[in-house]
Each structure stands twice: as structure tokens, then as C-alpha cells.
Coordinates of C-alpha atoms in Angstrom, one line a residue:
Chain A
M1 CA 148.4 67.8 94.8
T2 CA 145.2 67.3 94.0
L3 CA 142.6 69.7 92.9
T4 CA 139.0 69.0 94.8
A5 CA 135.8 67.9 92.7
A6 CA 133.4 70.1 92.9
P7 CA 130.6 68.4 95.1
R8 CA 128.6 65.9 92.2
I9 CA 125.0 67.6 92.0
H10 CA 122.3 64.8 91.8
P11 CA 118.7 65.9 90.2
R12 CA 116.0 65.1 92.9
L13 CA 112.2 65.2 91.8
R14 CA 110.1 67.1 94.0
R15 CA 107.0 65.7 92.8
R16 CA 104.5 67.6 95.0
E17 CA 105.7 71.1 93.4
L18 CA 105.2 69.3 89.8
G19 CA 101.5 68.1 91.0
L20 CA 100.4 71.7 92.5
L21 CA 102.3 73.3 89.6
V22 CA 99.7 71.4 87.1
I23 CA 96.6 72.4 89.4
A24 CA 98.0 76.0 89.2
G25 CA 98.2 76.0 85.8
L26 CA 95.1 74.0 84.8
A27 CA 93.4 77.2 87.1
L28 CA 95.1 79.8 85.2
A29 CA 94.2 78.5 81.8
V30 CA 90.1 77.7 82.5
G31 CA 90.9 81.3 84.0
S32 CA 91.9 82.7 80.7
M33 CA 89.4 80.7 79.0
T34 CA 86.5 82.6 81.0
L35 CA 88.4 85.3 80.2
E36 CA 88.1 85.6 76.2
L37 CA 84.4 83.7 76.4
T38 CA 83.5 87.2 78.1
R39 CA 85.3 89.4 75.9
R40 CA 83.6 87.3 72.8
L41 CA 79.7 88.0 74.5
A42 CA 80.7 91.3 75.0
A43 CA 81.7 91.9 71.8
G44 CA 79.0 89.9 70.3
D45 CA 77.5 86.7 69.1
E46 CA 79.1 86.0 65.6
V47 CA 82.6 86.4 67.5
A48 CA 80.9 83.7 70.3
T49 CA 81.3 80.5 68.0
E50 CA 85.2 80.9 66.4
P51 CA 86.6 78.1 66.6
G52 CA 89.4 76.8 68.2
L53 CA 89.8 76.9 72.2
P54 CA 89.4 80.1 73.5
F55 CA 92.4 81.4 75.5
A56 CA 92.3 85.0 76.1
N57 CA 96.6 85.9 74.9
P58 CA 97.4 82.8 74.4
A59 CA 101.1 84.0 74.2
A60 CA 101.6 85.7 77.5
L61 CA 99.9 82.7 79.2
A62 CA 101.7 80.3 77.9
I63 CA 105.2 82.2 78.4
Y64 CA 104.6 82.7 81.6
L65 CA 103.2 78.7 82.6
G66 CA 106.8 78.0 80.3
A67 CA 108.9 80.1 83.1
V68 CA 106.9 78.5 86.2
F69 CA 107.7 74.9 84.3
A70 CA 111.6 76.3 83.9
A71 CA 112.1 77.1 87.2
H72 CA 110.5 73.8 88.5
A73 CA 112.9 72.1 86.4
I74 CA 115.7 74.1 87.4
L75 CA 115.7 73.1 90.7
V76 CA 115.2 70.2 90.4
L77 CA 118.1 70.0 88.1
T78 CA 119.8 71.3 91.1
G79 CA 118.6 68.7 93.8
R80 CA 118.8 69.9 96.7
R81 CA 116.5 69.2 99.4
T82 CA 114.3 72.3 99.2
D83 CA 110.5 73.8 100.0
E84 CA 108.1 72.8 97.2
V85 CA 105.0 74.5 98.6
L86 CA 106.4 78.0 97.9
L87 CA 107.1 78.1 94.5
P88 CA 103.7 76.9 92.8
T89 CA 101.6 79.3 95.5
V90 CA 103.2 82.2 93.7
G91 CA 103.2 81.1 90.8
L92 CA 99.8 80.8 91.3
L93 CA 98.8 84.7 92.7
G94 CA 101.1 85.7 89.5
G95 CA 99.1 83.3 88.0
I96 CA 96.0 85.6 89.0
S97 CA 97.6 88.9 88.3
L98 CA 98.6 88.6 84.9
L99 CA 95.1 87.4 84.2
L100 CA 93.6 91.2 85.7
M101 CA 96.4 92.9 84.0
E102 CA 95.5 91.8 81.0
R103 CA 91.6 92.3 81.3
L104 CA 92.2 96.1 82.8
P105 CA 92.7 99.0 80.6
Q106 CA 96.0 98.5 78.7
D107 CA 96.9 101.9 78.9
L108 CA 97.9 102.0 82.2
A109 CA 101.5 101.3 81.7
G110 CA 103.4 103.5 79.4
G111 CA 105.5 101.2 76.4
L112 CA 104.2 97.9 75.9
G113 CA 100.6 98.2 77.6
L114 CA 99.8 97.0 81.6
G115 CA 99.4 93.6 80.9
T116 CA 103.1 93.2 78.8
T117 CA 104.7 95.0 81.3
Q118 CA 103.2 93.0 84.2
L119 CA 104.5 89.5 82.1
V120 CA 108.1 90.6 82.0
W121 CA 108.3 91.5 85.5
L122 CA 106.5 88.7 86.4
T123 CA 108.6 86.2 84.7
T124 CA 111.8 88.4 85.9
S125 CA 110.5 87.7 89.0
I126 CA 110.4 84.2 88.6
A127 CA 113.6 84.3 86.9
V128 CA 115.2 85.9 90.6
I129 CA 113.9 83.3 92.6
T130 CA 115.0 80.4 91.0
A131 CA 118.3 81.9 90.5
I132 CA 118.7 82.8 94.7
A133 CA 116.6 79.2 95.3
A134 CA 119.1 77.2 93.1
F135 CA 122.2 78.8 93.9
I136 CA 122.3 81.1 97.2
R137 CA 124.4 78.1 99.5
S138 CA 125.3 80.4 102.7
D139 CA 124.3 83.0 104.0
A140 CA 127.7 84.5 105.1
W141 CA 127.0 87.6 103.1
L142 CA 123.9 88.4 105.1
R143 CA 125.1 87.3 108.4
L144 CA 128.8 88.9 108.9
Y145 CA 127.6 92.6 106.9
K146 CA 124.5 93.0 108.9
Y147 CA 125.4 97.5 109.4
T148 CA 126.7 96.6 106.3
W149 CA 123.3 96.6 104.8
A150 CA 122.1 98.4 108.0
A151 CA 124.0 101.4 106.5
F152 CA 123.1 100.8 102.9
G153 CA 119.6 100.8 103.7
V154 CA 119.6 104.6 105.8
G155 CA 121.5 105.5 102.7
L156 CA 118.7 104.2 100.3
L157 CA 116.1 106.5 102.0
L158 CA 118.3 109.5 102.5
L159 CA 118.5 109.5 99.0
T160 CA 114.8 109.5 98.2
F161 CA 114.3 112.2 100.4
V162 CA 116.6 114.4 98.7
L163 CA 116.5 113.0 94.9
G164 CA 113.1 111.4 95.6
R165 CA 110.3 112.7 93.0
E166 CA 106.9 113.1 94.1
V167 CA 104.3 111.2 92.4
N168 CA 100.2 111.7 93.4
G169 CA 102.0 114.1 96.6
Q170 CA 104.0 110.7 97.8
R171 CA 108.1 111.3 97.6
L172 CA 108.6 107.3 97.1
T173 CA 110.4 106.7 93.7
L174 CA 113.6 107.1 93.4
A175 CA 114.8 107.9 89.6
I176 CA 119.1 107.4 88.4
G177 CA 118.8 107.8 84.8
P178 CA 116.6 105.9 83.0
F179 CA 116.7 103.7 86.4
S180 CA 113.6 104.2 88.9
G181 CA 112.1 102.2 91.5
Q182 CA 110.5 102.8 94.9
P183 CA 113.4 101.6 97.2
S184 CA 111.5 101.5 100.3
E185 CA 110.4 98.0 98.7
L186 CA 113.9 96.6 99.0
L187 CA 114.6 98.6 102.8
K188 CA 111.7 96.2 103.7
V189 CA 114.2 93.2 102.9
I190 CA 117.3 95.1 104.5
L191 CA 115.5 95.7 107.6
V192 CA 114.5 91.9 108.0
V193 CA 118.1 91.3 107.1
F194 CA 119.7 93.9 110.2
L195 CA 116.8 92.7 112.6
A196 CA 117.4 89.3 111.9
G197 CA 121.4 89.6 112.8
Y198 CA 120.9 92.4 115.3
L199 CA 117.9 90.2 117.7
S200 CA 120.1 86.5 117.0
E201 CA 123.2 88.6 118.4
N202 CA 121.7 90.1 121.7
R203 CA 118.6 87.3 121.9
A204 CA 119.9 87.0 125.7
L205 CA 120.7 89.9 126.8
L206 CA 116.7 90.9 125.5
V207 CA 115.5 88.7 127.0
E208 CA 116.8 90.1 130.7
Q209 CA 115.4 92.2 132.3
S210 CA 117.3 94.8 134.4
T211 CA 115.6 98.2 133.6
R212 CA 112.4 98.7 135.2
L213 CA 109.5 101.2 133.7
G214 CA 106.6 101.3 136.3
P215 CA 105.2 97.5 136.0
I216 CA 106.9 96.8 132.6
R217 CA 110.9 95.5 132.7
L218 CA 112.6 96.2 129.9
P219 CA 116.1 94.8 128.6
P220 CA 118.9 97.1 130.0
L221 CA 119.0 100.3 128.3
P222 CA 121.7 100.3 125.5
Y223 CA 120.2 97.4 123.5
L224 CA 117.3 99.7 123.9
A225 CA 118.8 102.1 120.7
P226 CA 118.3 100.6 117.8
M227 CA 114.7 99.1 118.8
V228 CA 114.0 103.4 119.9
A229 CA 115.7 104.4 116.2
M230 CA 114.1 102.1 114.8
W231 CA 110.0 104.1 115.6
A232 CA 111.9 106.7 115.1
I233 CA 112.9 106.1 111.2
A234 CA 109.0 104.8 111.0
L235 CA 107.6 107.9 111.8
S236 CA 109.9 110.3 110.0
V237 CA 109.5 107.6 106.5
V238 CA 105.8 108.8 107.5
V239 CA 106.9 113.1 108.0
F240 CA 109.2 113.2 105.4
Q241 CA 107.9 110.2 102.5
R242 CA 104.1 110.3 103.5
D243 CA 104.4 106.4 103.4
L244 CA 102.2 105.2 105.4
G245 CA 102.5 101.7 104.5
A246 CA 106.1 101.2 104.2
A247 CA 106.1 103.0 107.8
L248 CA 103.4 100.8 109.4
L249 CA 104.8 97.6 107.3
F250 CA 108.4 98.4 108.7
F251 CA 106.9 98.7 112.3
A252 CA 105.0 95.3 112.5
V253 CA 107.5 92.9 111.0
F254 CA 109.9 94.8 113.4
L255 CA 107.6 94.1 116.4
L256 CA 107.0 90.8 115.3
L257 CA 110.1 90.0 115.1
L258 CA 110.8 91.2 118.8
Y259 CA 108.1 89.1 119.6
V260 CA 110.0 85.7 117.8
T261 CA 112.7 86.7 118.9
T262 CA 112.2 87.1 122.6
G263 CA 108.7 85.5 123.5
R264 CA 107.7 88.3 125.1
A265 CA 104.1 90.0 124.9
S266 CA 105.0 93.1 126.7
F267 CA 107.3 94.8 124.3
V268 CA 104.7 94.0 121.6
A269 CA 102.0 96.4 124.1
L270 CA 105.2 98.8 124.9
G271 CA 105.7 99.3 121.1
L272 CA 101.8 99.3 120.6
V273 CA 101.4 102.2 122.8
A274 CA 104.2 104.2 121.3
F275 CA 102.7 103.7 118.1
A276 CA 99.1 104.6 119.5
A277 CA 101.0 107.9 120.9
G278 CA 103.2 108.7 117.5
G279 CA 99.8 108.1 115.4
A280 CA 98.2 110.7 117.7
V281 CA 100.8 113.0 117.4
L282 CA 100.5 112.6 113.7
Y283 CA 97.1 113.1 113.5
E284 CA 97.3 116.5 114.8
I285 CA 100.5 117.7 112.8
V286 CA 100.3 116.0 109.4
P287 CA 97.4 116.4 107.3
H288 CA 98.2 113.9 105.1
V289 CA 97.8 111.3 108.5
R290 CA 94.4 113.0 109.1
T291 CA 93.1 112.8 105.8
R292 CA 93.5 109.1 105.2
V293 CA 92.3 108.5 109.2
D294 CA 88.8 110.6 108.1
I295 CA 88.6 108.8 104.7
W296 CA 88.6 105.7 106.8
L297 CA 85.7 106.7 109.7
D298 CA 83.6 107.9 106.8
P299 CA 84.0 107.7 103.7
F300 CA 80.6 108.1 102.2
A301 CA 80.5 111.9 103.5
T302 CA 83.3 112.8 100.7
A303 CA 81.9 110.6 98.1
S304 CA 82.7 112.2 95.3
G305 CA 86.2 113.5 97.0
A306 CA 88.5 112.0 98.9
G307 CA 86.8 109.1 99.8
Y308 CA 86.2 107.8 95.7
Q309 CA 88.4 105.3 95.9
V310 CA 87.2 103.4 99.3
V311 CA 83.5 104.3 98.4
Q312 CA 84.3 102.5 94.6
A313 CA 86.3 100.1 96.4
L314 CA 83.2 98.8 98.8
H315 CA 81.0 98.9 95.7
A316 CA 83.4 96.7 93.9
F317 CA 83.2 94.0 96.4
A318 CA 79.5 94.4 96.9
R319 CA 78.8 93.7 92.9
G320 CA 81.2 90.5 92.9
G321 CA 79.1 89.2 96.2
I322 CA 79.6 85.6 97.1
L323 CA 80.7 84.0 93.6
G324 CA 81.3 87.2 91.7
T325 CA 80.8 88.5 88.4
G326 CA 83.1 85.9 86.5
L327 CA 86.6 87.4 85.4
G328 CA 86.3 90.2 82.9
A329 CA 82.8 90.5 83.4
G330 CA 83.3 92.9 86.1
L331 CA 81.9 96.8 84.8
P332 CA 84.8 97.9 82.4
E333 CA 85.2 101.4 83.3
V334 CA 86.4 100.1 86.7
G335 CA 90.5 100.4 85.9
S336 CA 90.1 103.2 83.8
L337 CA 90.7 107.2 85.6
P338 CA 87.6 108.9 86.9
P339 CA 84.7 109.0 86.4
G340 CA 83.8 105.3 87.1
G341 CA 87.0 103.8 87.5
I342 CA 89.1 103.4 90.5
P343 CA 92.0 105.0 90.6
A344 CA 95.7 103.2 91.2
L345 CA 93.3 100.0 90.6
H346 CA 96.3 98.3 89.3
T347 CA 98.9 98.8 92.1
D348 CA 96.8 99.4 95.2
F349 CA 93.6 98.1 94.5
P350 CA 94.3 94.5 92.3
L351 CA 92.1 92.9 95.1
A352 CA 88.9 95.2 94.6
A353 CA 88.5 94.0 91.4
L354 CA 89.6 90.5 92.3
G355 CA 86.4 90.8 94.7
E356 CA 84.1 92.1 91.3
E357 CA 85.1 89.4 89.7
M358 CA 85.7 86.8 91.5
G359 CA 83.9 86.8 94.8
L360 CA 84.1 86.6 98.8
I361 CA 85.0 82.5 97.6
G362 CA 87.8 83.7 95.2
V363 CA 89.2 86.8 97.7
M364 CA 89.3 84.4 100.2
A365 CA 91.3 81.8 98.3
I366 CA 94.5 84.4 97.3
L367 CA 94.2 85.6 101.2
G368 CA 94.2 81.5 101.6
L369 CA 97.5 81.8 99.8
Y370 CA 98.7 84.2 101.1
L371 CA 98.3 82.6 104.6
V372 CA 100.2 79.1 103.3
V373 CA 103.4 81.8 102.5
I374 CA 103.5 82.5 106.2
E375 CA 102.8 79.3 107.4
R376 CA 105.5 77.9 105.2
G377 CA 108.0 80.7 106.2
L378 CA 107.2 80.4 109.6
R379 CA 107.7 76.3 109.8
I380 CA 111.6 76.9 108.0
A381 CA 112.0 79.1 110.4
A382 CA 111.0 76.3 113.3
S383 CA 113.6 73.9 111.7
A384 CA 116.2 76.7 111.1
A385 CA 119.7 75.1 112.2
D386 CA 120.3 78.5 114.3
D387 CA 118.4 81.9 115.1
F388 CA 119.9 84.0 112.7
R389 CA 118.3 81.8 109.8
A390 CA 115.2 81.5 112.0
I391 CA 114.8 84.8 112.2
L392 CA 115.4 85.9 108.9
A393 CA 112.9 83.3 107.7
A394 CA 110.4 84.7 109.8
G395 CA 111.2 88.0 109.2
L396 CA 111.0 87.2 105.6
S397 CA 107.0 85.5 105.2
L398 CA 106.0 88.3 107.7
V399 CA 107.5 90.8 105.6
I400 CA 105.0 89.6 102.9
G401 CA 102.3 88.8 105.1
V402 CA 101.9 91.9 107.0
Q403 CA 102.1 93.8 103.8
A404 CA 99.1 91.7 102.4
F405 CA 97.1 92.1 105.4
I406 CA 97.8 96.1 105.1
I407 CA 96.7 96.5 101.8
A408 CA 93.8 93.9 102.3
A409 CA 92.6 95.1 105.3
G410 CA 92.4 98.9 103.4
V411 CA 90.8 98.2 100.7
L412 CA 87.9 96.5 102.7
K413 CA 88.0 99.8 104.9
L414 CA 89.4 97.4 108.0
I415 CA 92.3 99.9 109.0
P416 CA 92.9 102.9 107.2
L417 CA 94.0 102.8 103.6
T418 CA 98.1 103.4 103.1
G419 CA 99.0 102.7 99.4
I420 CA 101.0 100.1 99.3
T421 CA 101.1 96.5 96.3
L422 CA 99.8 93.6 97.1
P423 CA 102.5 91.3 97.4
F424 CA 102.8 89.4 93.7
I425 CA 99.6 90.3 92.4
S426 CA 99.9 94.6 92.2
Y427 CA 101.3 96.1 88.6
G428 CA 105.1 97.2 89.7
G429 CA 108.4 96.2 88.9
S430 CA 110.3 97.0 92.2
S431 CA 107.7 94.9 94.5
L432 CA 107.6 92.3 92.1
L433 CA 111.9 91.8 92.0
T434 CA 112.0 92.5 95.6
N435 CA 109.1 89.7 96.8
G436 CA 110.4 87.4 94.3
L437 CA 113.8 88.0 96.0
V438 CA 111.9 87.1 99.2
V439 CA 110.5 84.3 98.7
G440 CA 114.2 83.0 96.7
L441 CA 115.2 83.3 99.9
L442 CA 112.9 81.7 101.8
I443 CA 113.4 78.8 99.8
A444 CA 116.9 78.8 100.2
L445 CA 116.5 79.2 104.0
S446 CA 114.4 75.6 103.5
D447 CA 117.4 73.3 102.4
R448 CA 118.4 71.5 105.8
G449 CA 122.1 70.5 104.2
V450 CA 123.5 74.1 105.3
G451 CA 125.2 74.4 108.3
P452 CA 125.9 78.2 109.7
P453 CA 129.3 78.9 108.8
P454 CA 131.9 78.6 111.7
P455 CA 131.6 81.3 114.8
P456 CA 135.5 82.7 114.5
T457 CA 137.8 80.9 117.7
A458 CA 141.0 81.9 119.3
Q459 CA 143.8 79.3 119.8
R460 CA 145.1 79.8 123.3
G461 CA 148.3 78.4 125.4
L462 CA 146.6 75.5 127.4
R463 CA 147.7 74.3 131.1
R464 CA 148.2 70.4 131.7
V465 CA 145.7 69.7 133.7
F466 CA 146.8 67.2 136.6
D467 CA 143.8 66.3 138.8
R468 CA 143.5 62.9 135.9
G469 CA 140.2 60.8 138.2
A470 CA 139.8 63.3 140.9
A471 CA 136.6 65.3 140.7
Chain B
M1 CA 69.8 79.0 78.2
D2 CA 72.6 80.0 75.2
P3 CA 75.2 77.6 75.2
V4 CA 78.1 80.4 75.5
V5 CA 76.6 82.1 79.0
L6 CA 75.9 78.2 80.2
S7 CA 80.1 77.1 79.5
I8 CA 81.1 80.5 81.1
W9 CA 79.4 80.0 84.1
I10 CA 80.8 76.2 84.2
L11 CA 83.9 77.8 83.5
R12 CA 83.7 80.3 86.4
L13 CA 82.7 77.4 88.2
V14 CA 85.6 75.2 87.6
F15 CA 88.1 78.2 88.1
L16 CA 87.3 79.0 91.9
A17 CA 87.3 75.1 92.1
L18 CA 90.8 74.8 90.7
L19 CA 91.8 77.3 93.4
Y20 CA 89.9 75.4 96.9
W21 CA 91.8 72.0 94.7
F22 CA 94.7 73.9 95.1
L23 CA 94.8 75.1 98.4
W24 CA 93.3 71.5 99.7
T25 CA 96.1 70.1 98.1
V26 CA 98.5 72.7 100.0
V27 CA 96.7 72.6 103.1
R28 CA 97.2 68.0 103.0
I29 CA 100.6 68.6 102.7
L30 CA 101.4 71.4 105.2
L31 CA 99.6 68.6 107.2
R32 CA 101.9 66.1 106.2
D33 CA 104.5 67.6 107.1
L34 CA 103.3 69.1 110.6
R35 CA 102.2 65.0 111.4
A36 CA 105.8 63.4 110.4
A37 CA 107.3 66.2 112.8
A38 CA 105.6 65.4 116.2
R39 CA 106.3 61.5 115.2
E40 CA 109.4 62.8 115.8
P41 CA 110.7 60.6 119.0
G42 CA 112.1 62.6 121.9
A43 CA 111.2 66.3 123.2
E44 CA 114.6 67.3 123.0
L45 CA 115.8 70.9 123.9
G46 CA 119.0 71.3 122.3
R47 CA 121.7 69.2 120.3
L48 CA 125.3 69.9 120.9
L49 CA 127.7 69.0 118.1
V50 CA 131.4 68.4 118.1
L51 CA 133.4 70.0 116.0
A52 CA 137.0 69.1 117.0
S53 CA 137.9 66.7 120.0
P54 CA 142.1 65.3 119.5
G55 CA 141.4 62.7 122.2
G56 CA 138.6 60.8 120.4
E57 CA 136.3 61.0 122.8
P58 CA 133.7 62.2 121.9
A59 CA 134.1 61.6 118.3
V60 CA 134.0 64.4 115.8
G61 CA 130.9 65.3 114.2
A62 CA 128.6 63.1 117.0
A63 CA 126.3 65.2 118.2
F64 CA 124.3 64.2 121.5
S65 CA 120.4 65.0 122.3
L66 CA 120.7 67.8 125.6
D67 CA 118.1 68.1 128.0
A68 CA 117.2 70.2 130.5
V69 CA 120.6 69.9 132.6
T70 CA 123.8 68.6 130.9
T71 CA 127.0 68.0 132.4
L72 CA 130.0 68.3 130.9
G73 CA 133.7 66.5 132.0
R74 CA 136.2 64.2 132.1
D75 CA 135.1 62.3 135.1
V76 CA 133.1 59.0 134.1
N77 CA 129.9 60.5 135.9
N78 CA 129.3 63.3 133.3
T79 CA 126.4 62.8 130.7
I80 CA 129.4 64.3 128.2
V81 CA 132.4 62.9 128.9
V82 CA 135.3 64.9 127.7
D83 CA 138.2 62.6 127.3
D84 CA 141.0 65.3 126.7
E85 CA 143.8 66.4 129.0
F86 CA 143.0 70.0 128.9
A87 CA 139.5 69.4 130.5
S88 CA 138.8 68.9 134.3
G89 CA 136.7 66.5 136.1
S90 CA 133.3 68.3 136.2
H91 CA 134.7 71.0 133.9
A92 CA 131.4 72.8 133.3
V93 CA 127.5 72.6 133.2
L94 CA 124.7 73.5 130.1
T95 CA 121.6 74.9 131.4
Y96 CA 118.3 75.4 130.2
R97 CA 116.8 78.2 131.8
G98 CA 113.5 79.7 130.8
R99 CA 113.5 80.3 127.5
A100 CA 117.3 80.6 127.0
W101 CA 120.5 78.0 127.7
Y102 CA 123.6 78.8 129.8
V103 CA 127.1 77.8 130.1
E104 CA 128.4 77.6 134.2
D105 CA 132.2 77.0 134.3
L106 CA 132.5 74.8 137.9
G107 CA 136.3 76.2 138.0
S108 CA 137.9 73.8 135.7
T109 CA 141.7 74.7 135.1
N110 CA 141.7 76.4 131.5
G111 CA 138.5 78.2 131.8
T112 CA 135.8 77.1 129.3
F113 CA 135.2 79.6 125.8
V114 CA 132.1 80.2 124.4
N115 CA 133.3 81.7 121.2
G116 CA 136.1 82.7 122.6
Q117 CA 135.5 84.4 124.9
P118 CA 136.2 83.0 128.9
V119 CA 133.3 82.4 131.0
D120 CA 133.4 83.9 134.4
G121 CA 131.2 81.7 136.2
I122 CA 127.8 81.6 134.7
A123 CA 127.2 82.5 130.5
A124 CA 124.1 83.1 128.2
I125 CA 124.7 81.0 125.2
G126 CA 122.3 80.6 121.8
F127 CA 122.1 78.1 119.3
G128 CA 125.2 78.4 116.7
D129 CA 127.0 79.7 119.3
E130 CA 130.7 77.4 120.1
L131 CA 131.5 75.8 123.2
Q132 CA 135.3 74.9 124.1
L133 CA 136.2 72.9 126.8
G134 CA 140.1 71.8 126.7
N135 CA 140.8 71.4 123.2
V136 CA 137.5 69.8 122.8
R137 CA 135.0 72.1 120.4
L138 CA 131.1 71.7 120.3
R139 CA 128.3 73.5 118.8
L140 CA 124.9 74.1 120.6
E141 CA 122.2 73.5 117.5
R142 CA 118.2 73.4 117.8
A143 CA 117.2 70.2 118.3
R144 CA 115.7 68.4 114.5
R145 CA 112.0 69.0 114.2

């Protein structure tokens, strides 16, 4: 009996990735120098002429860049033909986050301080991306157990309803023993996995239209049930958890995936109508929702009360102008508690601080980086081998894109503000780890060498055909 | 002007310029990828990959580029000739209509199966699904782009 040898792994150079990583590293080094020189200038002239190259916290930057280049080295050694753009893009976003967290007041996070804690989570997130991108070769564990995953997600949600700890009037944080985290972050990944499984399996049925509702034609009713359940879950998240951001994210991703799968704009229109109706009812019933919408309509009416956060963010963008004040040169008290600071700057409002220090041009570059993530994800989806992988890849990239849009638009007062993190920039372990999971899966899915697993087949008794030659 | 202030100004602009250099490099890579995808010949709608074929025709591992209508069977006039003793002369037809693939059984003796389920008349088939005619098993896959 012969043992089958494990497939040999050939290292494969990733030149594009290396080139992009070098540019990203240079940008971060220059940013760190700006930060340090600004600090020295503010501290007084005698420190400004210290010898040596000025870097703000060189050890942290070195550790972070080391982690990103190590991730690159591991991907080279495993030699898979995977995407080479996502890792540098995410690495640059994380680096910008590191520069920002080092400059904010360190007491926003207990223990190690804001900058160091963020560094720990960022390196862990890069490690998650690398592990998944390098070693996940089959998607069967996601594909085959979609209902198990869905049950796990609903369980997490219920557990948060019951055991959740209230922080700032929102029941989002789940603490079990010494561990605490925000399950809604993980829930968005589970949702995409379930939808990818469900929609790829029932695609043909959903395209078919047998039910009529006035001028709109719908798929058979039993196949609409999960859709209605989704709508109900999104609304219950709003009512019980007061988490508008997560509800909006879940529902938007759900509608987008429905459109990606069926190509029917009527579904999206119907979903938007249902969303508007639900929103109008919630506006009347839930005071939390009404406050958010009122702030959005006129934050200056309560500029020193409820609208304080949004008004300060708008002022920060205005101070930044086109070129920004420069890294580290924003208002020093911006991250601290009121008066003078924006509450939750490090979790919900990092874009306001970046808008002040990097200006319109910098914010547009950051939004461009998110666009790159979406484009890569949709490209991976378009070239995927089957429907499940295509919908999964589209959903994963849209989760990041939609989340970035919701919080960026909220901070800019384009839509009502909902508390949600800016992927890879906001402070927070749950957010960084799950977004690392998402990007790692995207890179793994971009490997075209892995085929989908065969569907189950049944062997049957066959009868010989005697019509050889005849039609 | 104070040299420190001046150098901070320069560094700020260099930082923003580097961000845009990064984006420009990424966009160049994306455009090259898109052009490479567009250059690939043929507007195939899908592919049929042969998974098992005891008769050797079609060969295992062969992939057929699909048009809107593909006929399968043992007769030589079919688009894909399935030389299997359990396949009928005109066995099945695979069509692409609107946005979905359908397989129609043309009254074959041993029937056509999608993922092990017999096709009664016409049935929808998606990418990744497995098609069986006689002993020959094929998988419908997305077009290579």
C-alpha cells in the first residue's frame, strides 16, 4: 500500500502585493514623521532639533509593518494564486488607524492605552487574514452547514437579548466570564454565509414568478418566508437592541444579495418600501429612532445636547478643509470627553478626526480604499466557479463596503447617524477580528484552483438502450 | 519660514501624495485585470465539465464551452456526443433562457438526472449542479472569465 504524498507547495512571488506594500509602508512612515514633528513643534523648539529621524512611537509602527510583511511572506511561501490587492489595501487602512489611535488621548481605552491595544488587535486581525488566506482551501464547512450557522447566529442574538450588558443605552455587548465582544459583528458574517447558501440553492425558484401582488410579480410564497423573517429580525434588532446600524447593515446586505442573485430590481423596490414602512412605524414607537432622525434633520437645534456629537464632527470636517491640518495637528482635545471633544470618536467617529487632519483629499483617498475592497470582492464573485462562492464573495465585500458607507454617511450627516464601526479604522477587537475574517475569506475565495465539492449522487440500476443508431 | 514648519508642510503633502500613488497603482492593476478578462476569446455562457465517462467519449476532464442551446445524446448530430450504452440518440437539451439554465429530457430511455433527481420534462439547473445521462456525469460551471 502506498501513501499518497501531500501536494507539494511551491513558493510563488507576489510582486504586485510587495510593490503595493512598499508604497503603503512609505506612506505610513511619512505619516508617523509628520505626527512626531508636529508633537515636537507643539512641545517647544528645543525638542524640535533632536537628532535622528523623527518617528512617533517607532516600535509600534515597526511591529505593525513587520506583521503585514510577515503576512506577505507567508502568502508567498504557501504559493496560492490568490488576490494580491486586498492585503496591502487593508494594511494601509489599519496603519492609518494606528497613527490616529496613537494621537488620540490614550485613556479612552483602559489597561494598555488606546494605541497599544489597537496595535494588538490590528496584528491579531492581520494574523487572522493570513491564517485563513493561506490555509482555508475548501468552502464545504460553510456550504454544507448553512442552517447550523444560521441557528448559531440566532442563538448569539438571543443570548445578547438576555445576557447582554447595556453600554450607552444599547444592549450590544455580550460578556461571558472575562471575554466580552459585540456579537452583531460576527453575526454579519454568519448572515452572508447563510444567505449565500440559501440563495444559491433556491436561485431558480426565486427567479420564477408565480405569485402576483398587484403589478409586482413575486416568487412562490414559501420561498419568501426566509425573506420576511430577515425583515423581522432586522426590525427586532432595532427594537430590542436599539442597534440601528447593525439593522441597517443586515437589511441592506440582504437586499443587495437578493439583487445580485436574481437580477430583479422589483425585489429591491419592494424591500425598500417594506423598510420605509417599518422605519415610519419605528419612528412613531421607538423614541431612540425618533431622536436619531431629529438630530439628522437639525443637529444645530440641540447643538449642546443630543446633537453635540454630529455638530462637533461637522466642525471638525470644516476645520480640515481641503488639505487638512496635518496628522497630529487637529484640536488636541478632540478625542477627550466633552466639553471640547467628540464622544465615541475612536469607535464611531474616526472619520471626523481623519477629516480634520487629512482634509477632503485624505478622506476621499480613504473612501477610495474601501471602493477598492468592493471592486476586488465583486471581481472575485464574477470569476467564481459556482453560485455559492459568487454570492459569498459578493456578500463579504458588500458587508465591508456598506458598513463603511453607513458610518461615513452618518458622520457626514448624509443619513441619520447610527453607531457602527468604520472597518479596519475604528478602535475595537470584535470589529477588527471579524473584518479580518471577512478579508481572509475573500482572499481564500479568489483562489481559482479550488473546485467546488461534488454534489451527492445516487447510483441507480440502468437499462441498456437498444436504439443505437436510431434517433 | 521655520524649517520645522516647512518640513511638516512637505511631509503632509508627501503623505497625501503617497496615498494617491497607492490608489493609482491599485487602479492600474485593476484595469489590467479587467482588460485581460475582456481579451479572452469567445462569449461562452457556461461550461460543461465531464466528471465520469466509462465509454471514453466524451473524455473525462474535458470541458465544453456552451452556447445558448446544446444538445446531448449518442447520435453524431448532437452538439456533445455522449457515447454511452445507456444514453439515447437524442437524450437531452441544455438551454440558456433569460437568466437561467434549463435542461430538458427528450424522452430518453434511462432519463436525465440533476444532482441525482430525475428530470421530468424540463428542469432548472444552476452552476455547480451535476447532470447525469446514462453513466456519463457532467457538471455545469460558470464561464471562465
